[in-house]
Coordinates of C-alpha atoms and ligand atoms in Angstrom, one line a residue:
X5 CA 0.0 0.0 0.0
X6 CA 1.3 3.4 -1.0
X7 CA 1.2 6.1 1.7
X8 CA -1.0 9.0 0.7
X9 CA 0.1 12.6 0.9
X10 CA -2.2 15.6 0.5
X11 CA -0.4 18.5 -1.3
X12 CA -2.2 21.8 -1.1
X13 CA -1.1 24.1 -3.9
X14 CA 0.3 21.1 -5.7
X15 CA -0.2 22.7 -9.2
X16 CA 2.0 25.6 -8.3
X17 CA 5.7 26.1 -9.0
X18 CA 7.3 24.3 -6.0
X19 CA 4.2 22.2 -5.3
X20 CA 4.3 20.6 -8.8
X21 CA 8.0 19.7 -8.6
X22 CA 7.4 18.2 -5.1
X23 CA 4.5 16.1 -6.4
X24 CA 6.8 14.6 -9.0
X25 CA 9.4 13.7 -6.4
X26 CA 6.7 12.2 -4.1
X27 CA 5.4 10.1 -7.0
X28 CA 8.9 9.0 -7.8
X29 CA 9.3 8.0 -4.2
X30 CA 6.2 5.8 -4.4
X31 CA 3.8 8.0 -2.6
X32 CA 0.2 8.4 -3.7
X33 CA -0.6 12.1 -4.1
X34 CA -3.8 14.1 -3.8
X35 CA -3.6 17.7 -4.9
X36 CA -5.9 20.4 -3.5
X37 CA -5.6 23.6 -5.5
X38 CA -7.9 26.5 -6.3
X39 CA -5.9 27.2 -9.5
X40 CA -5.9 30.9 -8.6
X41 CA -2.2 31.1 -9.6
X42 CA -1.7 27.9 -11.4
X43 CA -2.9 25.7 -14.2
X44 CA -4.7 22.4 -14.4
X45 CA -2.6 21.4 -17.4
X46 CA 0.2 20.8 -14.8
X47 CA -1.6 17.6 -13.9
X48 CA -1.2 16.2 -17.4
X49 CA 2.4 17.3 -17.4
X50 CA 3.0 15.5 -14.2
X51 CA 1.6 12.4 -15.9
X52 CA 3.9 12.9 -18.9
X53 CA 6.9 13.0 -16.6
X54 CA 5.9 10.2 -14.1
X55 CA 3.3 8.1 -16.0
X56 CA 1.0 8.7 -13.0
X57 CA -1.9 11.1 -12.7
X58 CA -2.2 12.4 -9.2
X59 CA -5.8 12.9 -7.8
X60 CA -6.8 16.5 -8.1
X61 CA -9.6 18.4 -6.3
X62 CA -10.3 22.0 -7.1
X63 CA -10.7 23.4 -3.6
X64 CA -10.5 26.9 -2.2
X65 CA -9.0 26.4 1.2
X66 CA -10.5 29.6 2.4
X67 CA -13.8 27.7 2.4
X68 CA -13.7 25.7 5.6
X69 CA -16.6 23.3 4.7
X70 CA -15.1 22.4 1.3
X71 CA -11.7 22.0 2.9
X72 CA -13.1 19.6 5.5
X73 CA -14.9 17.7 2.8
X74 CA -11.8 17.2 0.8
X75 CA -9.7 16.1 3.8
X76 CA -12.5 13.8 4.9
X77 CA -12.5 12.1 1.5
X78 CA -8.7 11.4 2.0
X79 CA -8.6 10.9 5.8
X80 CA -6.3 7.9 5.1
X81 CA -3.6 10.3 4.1
X82 CA -0.4 10.2 6.3
X83 CA 0.7 13.8 5.9
X84 CA -0.1 17.2 4.4
X85 CA 2.4 19.4 2.6
X86 CA 0.9 22.9 2.6
X87 CA 2.0 25.1 -0.3
X88 CA -1.2 26.9 -1.0
X89 CA -0.6 30.6 -0.4
X90 CA -0.4 33.9 -2.2
X91 CA 3.3 34.8 -2.7
X92 CA 3.8 38.1 -4.6
X93 CA 5.7 40.5 -2.3
X94 CA 4.7 43.7 -4.1
X95 CA 1.1 42.8 -4.3
X96 CA 1.0 42.0 -0.6
X97 CA 2.2 45.5 0.2
X98 CA -0.6 46.9 -2.0
X99 CA -3.3 44.5 -0.7
X100 CA -2.3 43.3 2.7
X101 CA -5.8 42.1 3.7
X102 CA -6.0 39.8 0.7
X103 CA -2.7 38.2 1.8
X104 CA -3.6 37.9 5.5
X105 CA -7.0 36.5 4.6
X106 CA -5.9 34.0 2.0
X107 CA -2.8 32.7 3.7
X108 CA -4.3 32.5 7.2
X109 CA -7.7 31.2 6.3
X110 CA -6.1 28.5 4.2
X111 CA -3.6 27.5 6.9
X112 CA -6.2 27.5 9.7
X113 CA -8.7 25.5 7.6
X114 CA -6.1 23.0 6.6
X115 CA -5.0 22.5 10.2
X116 CA -8.5 22.2 11.5
X117 CA -9.6 19.8 8.7
X118 CA -6.4 17.8 9.3
X119 CA -6.9 17.3 13.0
X120 CA -10.7 16.6 12.5
X121 CA -9.7 13.8 10.2
X122 CA -6.8 12.4 12.3
X123 CA -4.0 13.4 9.9
X124 CA -1.1 14.5 12.2
X125 CA 1.9 15.3 10.0
X126 CA 2.4 18.6 8.4
X127 CA 5.1 20.2 6.2
X128 CA 4.9 24.0 5.9
X129 CA 6.2 26.0 3.0
X130 CA 8.1 28.9 4.7
X131 CA 10.7 31.4 3.6
X132 CA 14.0 32.9 4.5
X133 CA 12.1 36.1 4.6
X134 CA 11.3 35.2 8.3
X135 CA 14.9 36.2 9.2
X136 CA 14.3 39.9 8.1
X137 CA 17.6 41.6 7.9
X138 CA 20.0 39.2 9.6
X139 CA 23.1 40.5 11.4
X140 CA 25.0 37.2 11.1
X141 CA 25.7 35.2 8.0
X142 CA 25.4 32.5 7.0
X143 CA 22.0 32.3 8.6
X144 CA 21.4 29.4 10.9
X145 CA 18.0 28.3 12.1
X146 CA 19.0 29.7 15.5
X147 CA 18.9 33.2 14.2
X148 CA 16.1 35.2 15.7
X149 CA 13.2 35.7 13.3
X150 CA 12.2 39.4 12.6
X151 CA 9.2 41.0 11.3
X152 CA 9.6 40.7 7.5
X153 CA 9.3 43.8 5.3
X154 CA 6.2 42.6 3.5
X155 CA 2.8 41.4 4.5
X156 CA 3.5 38.3 2.5
X157 CA 6.6 37.7 4.5
X158 CA 4.8 38.4 7.7
X159 CA 2.2 35.7 6.9
X160 CA 5.1 33.2 6.8
X161 CA 6.5 34.4 10.1
X162 CA 3.1 34.4 11.9
X163 CA 2.2 31.0 10.4
X164 CA 5.3 29.6 12.0
X165 CA 4.2 31.1 15.3
X166 CA 0.7 29.5 14.8
X167 CA 2.4 26.1 14.2
X168 CA 4.4 26.6 17.4
X169 CA 1.3 27.2 19.5
X170 CA -0.6 24.4 17.8
X171 CA 2.1 21.7 18.1
X172 CA 2.3 22.6 21.8
X173 CA -1.4 22.2 22.3
X174 CA -1.9 19.0 20.2
X175 CA 0.6 16.3 21.3
X176 CA -0.4 14.1 18.4
X177 CA 0.6 16.7 15.8
X178 CA 4.1 17.2 14.3
X179 CA 5.2 19.8 11.8
X180 CA 8.3 20.8 9.9
X181 CA 8.7 24.3 8.5
X182 CA 11.0 24.5 5.5
X183 CA 12.5 27.9 5.0
X184 CA 13.3 28.4 1.3
X185 CA 16.0 30.8 0.1
X186 CA 15.6 31.7 -3.6
X187 CA 14.1 28.8 -5.6
X188 CA 14.8 29.0 -9.3
X189 CA 15.1 26.6 -12.2
X190 CA 12.7 24.1 -13.7
X191 CA 12.3 20.3 -14.1
X192 CA 14.8 18.8 -16.5
X193 CA 12.0 17.5 -18.8
X194 CA 11.1 21.1 -19.6
X195 CA 7.5 20.2 -18.9
X196 CA 7.0 22.2 -15.7
X197 CA 8.4 25.3 -14.2
X198 CA 7.5 28.7 -12.8
X199 CA 4.4 30.4 -14.3
X200 CA 4.5 34.0 -13.1
X201 CA 1.3 35.8 -13.7
X202 CA 1.7 39.3 -15.1
X203 CA 5.0 41.1 -14.6
X204 CA 7.4 38.9 -12.6
X205 CA 8.7 40.3 -9.3
X206 CA 11.6 37.8 -9.0
X207 CA 14.9 38.1 -10.7
X208 CA 15.0 34.8 -12.6
X209 CA 11.7 34.9 -14.5
X210 CA 12.4 38.6 -15.2
X211 CA 15.7 37.7 -16.8
X212 CA 14.3 34.9 -18.9
X213 CA 11.3 37.0 -20.0
X214 CA 13.7 39.8 -21.0
X215 CA 15.9 37.4 -23.0
X216 CA 12.7 36.1 -24.6
X217 CA 11.8 39.6 -25.7
X218 CA 8.6 39.9 -23.5
X219 CA 10.2 42.6 -21.3
X220 CA 12.4 45.3 -22.8
X221 CA 15.0 45.3 -20.1
X222 CA 15.9 44.1 -16.7
X223 CA 16.2 46.7 -14.0
X224 CA 19.0 45.9 -11.5
X225 CA 17.9 47.3 -8.2
X226 CA 21.0 49.0 -6.9
X227 CA 24.7 48.5 -7.1
X228 CA 25.7 50.4 -4.0
X229 CA 25.3 47.6 -1.5
X230 CA 28.2 46.6 0.7
X231 CA 28.9 43.5 -1.5
X232 CA 31.8 42.5 -3.8
X233 CA 30.1 44.1 -6.9
X234 CA 27.6 46.3 -5.1
X235 CA 24.5 44.2 -6.0
X236 CA 22.7 42.1 -3.4
X237 CA 23.6 38.6 -2.7
X238 CA 21.2 35.7 -2.5
X239 CA 21.2 31.9 -2.1
X240 CA 19.6 30.6 -5.3
X241 CA 18.5 26.9 -5.0
X242 CA 17.3 24.6 -7.8
X243 CA 13.6 23.9 -7.4
X244 CA 14.2 20.1 -7.9
X245 CA 16.7 20.1 -5.0
X246 CA 14.2 21.9 -3.0
X247 CA 11.4 19.5 -3.9
X248 CA 13.5 16.5 -2.8
X249 CA 13.9 18.0 0.6
X250 CA 10.1 17.9 1.1
X251 CA 10.1 14.1 0.4
X252 CA 12.9 13.6 3.0
X253 CA 11.0 15.8 5.5
X254 CA 7.8 13.8 5.0
X255 CA 9.7 10.6 5.6
X256 CA 11.2 12.0 8.7
X257 CA 7.7 12.7 10.1
X258 CA 6.3 9.3 9.0
X259 CA 9.2 7.5 10.7
X260 CA 8.8 9.7 13.7
X261 CA 12.4 10.7 13.6
X262 CA 11.7 14.3 14.4
X263 CA 13.4 15.6 17.6
X264 CA 10.8 18.2 18.4
X265 CA 7.2 18.5 17.5
X266 CA 8.0 21.5 15.4
X267 CA 11.3 21.7 13.5
X268 CA 12.7 24.3 11.2
X269 CA 15.1 23.8 8.3
X270 CA 16.8 26.2 6.0
X271 CA 16.7 25.1 2.4
X272 CA 19.5 26.8 0.4
X273 CA 22.9 25.9 -1.1
X274 CA 24.9 27.9 1.4
X275 CA 26.5 29.8 -1.5
X276 CA 25.6 33.4 -2.2
X277 CA 25.6 34.9 -5.7
X278 CA 25.1 38.6 -6.6
X279 CA 22.6 39.9 -9.1
X280 CA 25.5 40.5 -11.5
X281 CA 26.8 36.9 -11.0
X282 CA 23.4 35.7 -12.1
X283 CA 23.3 37.9 -15.1
X284 CA 26.8 37.0 -16.1
X285 CA 26.1 33.3 -15.7
X286 CA 22.9 33.7 -17.7
X287 CA 24.8 35.4 -20.5
X288 CA 27.5 32.7 -20.6
X289 CA 25.1 29.8 -20.3
X290 CA 22.9 31.1 -23.1
X291 CA 25.7 32.7 -25.1
X292 CA 23.7 35.9 -25.4
X293 CA 23.6 39.5 -24.1
X294 CA 21.0 40.6 -21.7
X295 CA 19.6 44.1 -21.8
X296 CA 19.8 45.5 -18.3
X297 CA 20.2 48.8 -16.5
X298 CA 21.3 49.6 -13.0
X299 CA 18.6 51.6 -11.3
X300 CA 17.8 52.6 -7.7
X301 CA 17.3 50.2 -4.8
X302 CA 14.0 48.4 -4.3
X303 CA 12.3 48.9 -1.0
X304 CA 12.7 46.0 1.4
X305 CA 15.8 44.4 -0.2
X306 CA 18.5 43.3 2.1
X307 CA 22.2 43.3 1.0
X308 CA 22.9 39.7 1.7
X309 CA 21.0 36.5 2.5
X310 CA 22.5 33.0 2.4
X311 CA 21.9 29.9 4.4
X312 CA 23.8 27.8 6.7
X313 CA 22.8 24.3 5.5
X314 CA 24.4 22.3 8.3
X315 CA 21.2 21.4 10.1
X316 CA 19.5 20.1 7.0
X317 CA 22.6 18.1 6.1
X318 CA 23.0 16.7 9.6
X319 CA 19.4 15.9 10.5
X320 CA 17.8 15.4 7.0
X321 CA 20.8 14.0 5.3
X322 CA 19.9 16.4 2.5
X323 CA 22.2 18.6 0.4
X324 CA 21.9 20.2 -3.0
X325 CA 23.3 18.8 -6.3
X326 CA 22.6 21.4 -8.8
X327 CA 24.9 24.4 -9.6
X328 CA 23.9 27.9 -10.7
X329 CA 24.4 27.2 -14.4
X330 CA 22.1 24.2 -14.2
X331 CA 19.5 26.3 -12.4
X332 CA 19.8 29.0 -15.1
X333 CA 19.8 26.8 -18.1
X334 CA 16.7 24.8 -17.0
X335 CA 14.9 28.1 -16.4
X336 CA 15.8 29.2 -19.9
X337 CA 14.7 25.9 -21.5
X338 CA 11.4 26.2 -19.6
X339 CA 10.9 29.8 -20.8
X340 CA 11.5 28.8 -24.4
X341 CA 9.1 25.9 -24.1
X342 CA 6.5 28.2 -22.7
X343 CA 6.9 30.6 -25.6
X344 CA 6.7 27.8 -28.2
X345 CA 3.6 26.5 -26.6
X346 CA 1.9 29.9 -26.6
X347 CA 2.8 30.7 -30.3
Ligands
UD1_13 C1 11.8 37.6 -2.7 C2 11.0 37.9 -1.4 C3 10.9 36.7 -0.5 C4 10.4 35.6 -1.3 C5 11.2 35.3 -2.5 C6 10.7 34.1 -3.4 C7 11.5 40.3 -0.9 C8 12.1 41.3 0.1 N1 11.7 39.0 -0.7 O1 13.1 37.4 -2.4 O2 10.1 37.0 0.6 O3 10.3 34.4 -0.5 O4 11.2 36.5 -3.3 O5 9.6 34.5 -4.1 O6 10.8 40.7 -1.8 N2 16.2 42.0 -8.6 C9 16.6 42.9 -9.6 N3 15.7 43.1 -10.6 C10 14.5 42.5 -10.7 C11 14.1 41.5 -9.7 C12 15.0 41.3 -8.7 O7 17.6 43.5 -9.5 O8 13.7 42.8 -11.6 C13 17.2 41.7 -7.5 C14 16.6 42.0 -6.2 O9 17.0 43.4 -5.8 C15 17.4 41.0 -5.3 C16 17.6 39.8 -6.2 O10 17.4 40.3 -7.5 O11 18.6 41.5 -4.9 C17 16.6 38.7 -5.9 O12 15.3 39.2 -6.0 P1 14.0 38.3 -6.0 O13 14.2 37.2 -7.0 O14 12.8 39.2 -6.1 O15 14.1 37.5 -4.6 P2 14.2 38.2 -3.1 O16 13.9 39.6 -3.1 O17 15.5 37.7 -2.5

């Protein structure tokens, strides 16, 4: 018998890559997604890659009755991986209530439905944004969290606090919060990848869309930071490496290997690259010139953010395999496939 995992937001960018890794590790997957920022075609693409079609229920997790119904139908599931959330930083600043409502209603309804239906293992999709502007680098999980700049980031920080309270109150329940650094890249098949709606906020999709001629030029937000070339440094991680960590975290919960009822792990490579490093690598990998211009700083950007990966290595036995050029070339293949499909 395969163990069943409920994946909320399983049609999204990180969710869909995780579904593939779960299937390849012999789990049965049920996806709950409202398709608000994703596409049902992803299910067919998952089938194309794995030969298996995961079960899919179109559910808006803000609706507590529908959420409970969906969980009830799959109460034999062993764990939930909760990706479903809004994630656009800029939009969250413009529309904070939309973000607080969506991200918290969904989280709370999922937790309630889960405990109603006796499913006691939970993986939460968190972000390095919970560290705010760190004083010490690389960032370990011991670093204090700080109020993030954006409402989006704040939903991640508060969600971790909710999980902390909840795991203390419900002794049956265990959770792992995975703090992502900067996920980029796409599946090697070229079948799935990031689908930014509208103008991308993040660096990588902005670069690939500029190279594809959809955006005129990339704005580089500031070159006066205290870094080697003046542009901010981030820890970019391949989405497939990231997805694999979710499978390991699920197995840890199922085998009851966790040391605390709520654990936190950084998911990054431990290596920081500047914006200009990313641009230069893109140019050399694709053998092209990118049109970009240095402009003023973007509100809320911190100079440097990169992970200490020791805890994930030691406790999860997880480390990353894929280098920056691999991340960038897979993003580029995906972008070109998207364009060919749309033409
Ligand atoms: C952002 C969010 C973070 C979220 C993560 C993944 C903030 C402060 N943080 O991280 O909460 O978890 O995305 O979605 O927004 N850059 C440019 N030009 C661009 C876009 C980006 O120069 O058009 C630069 C940025 O200034 C930054 C770097 O590229 O230095 C990475 O930016 P981005 O991809 O948006 O990620 P973060 O800001 O690190």
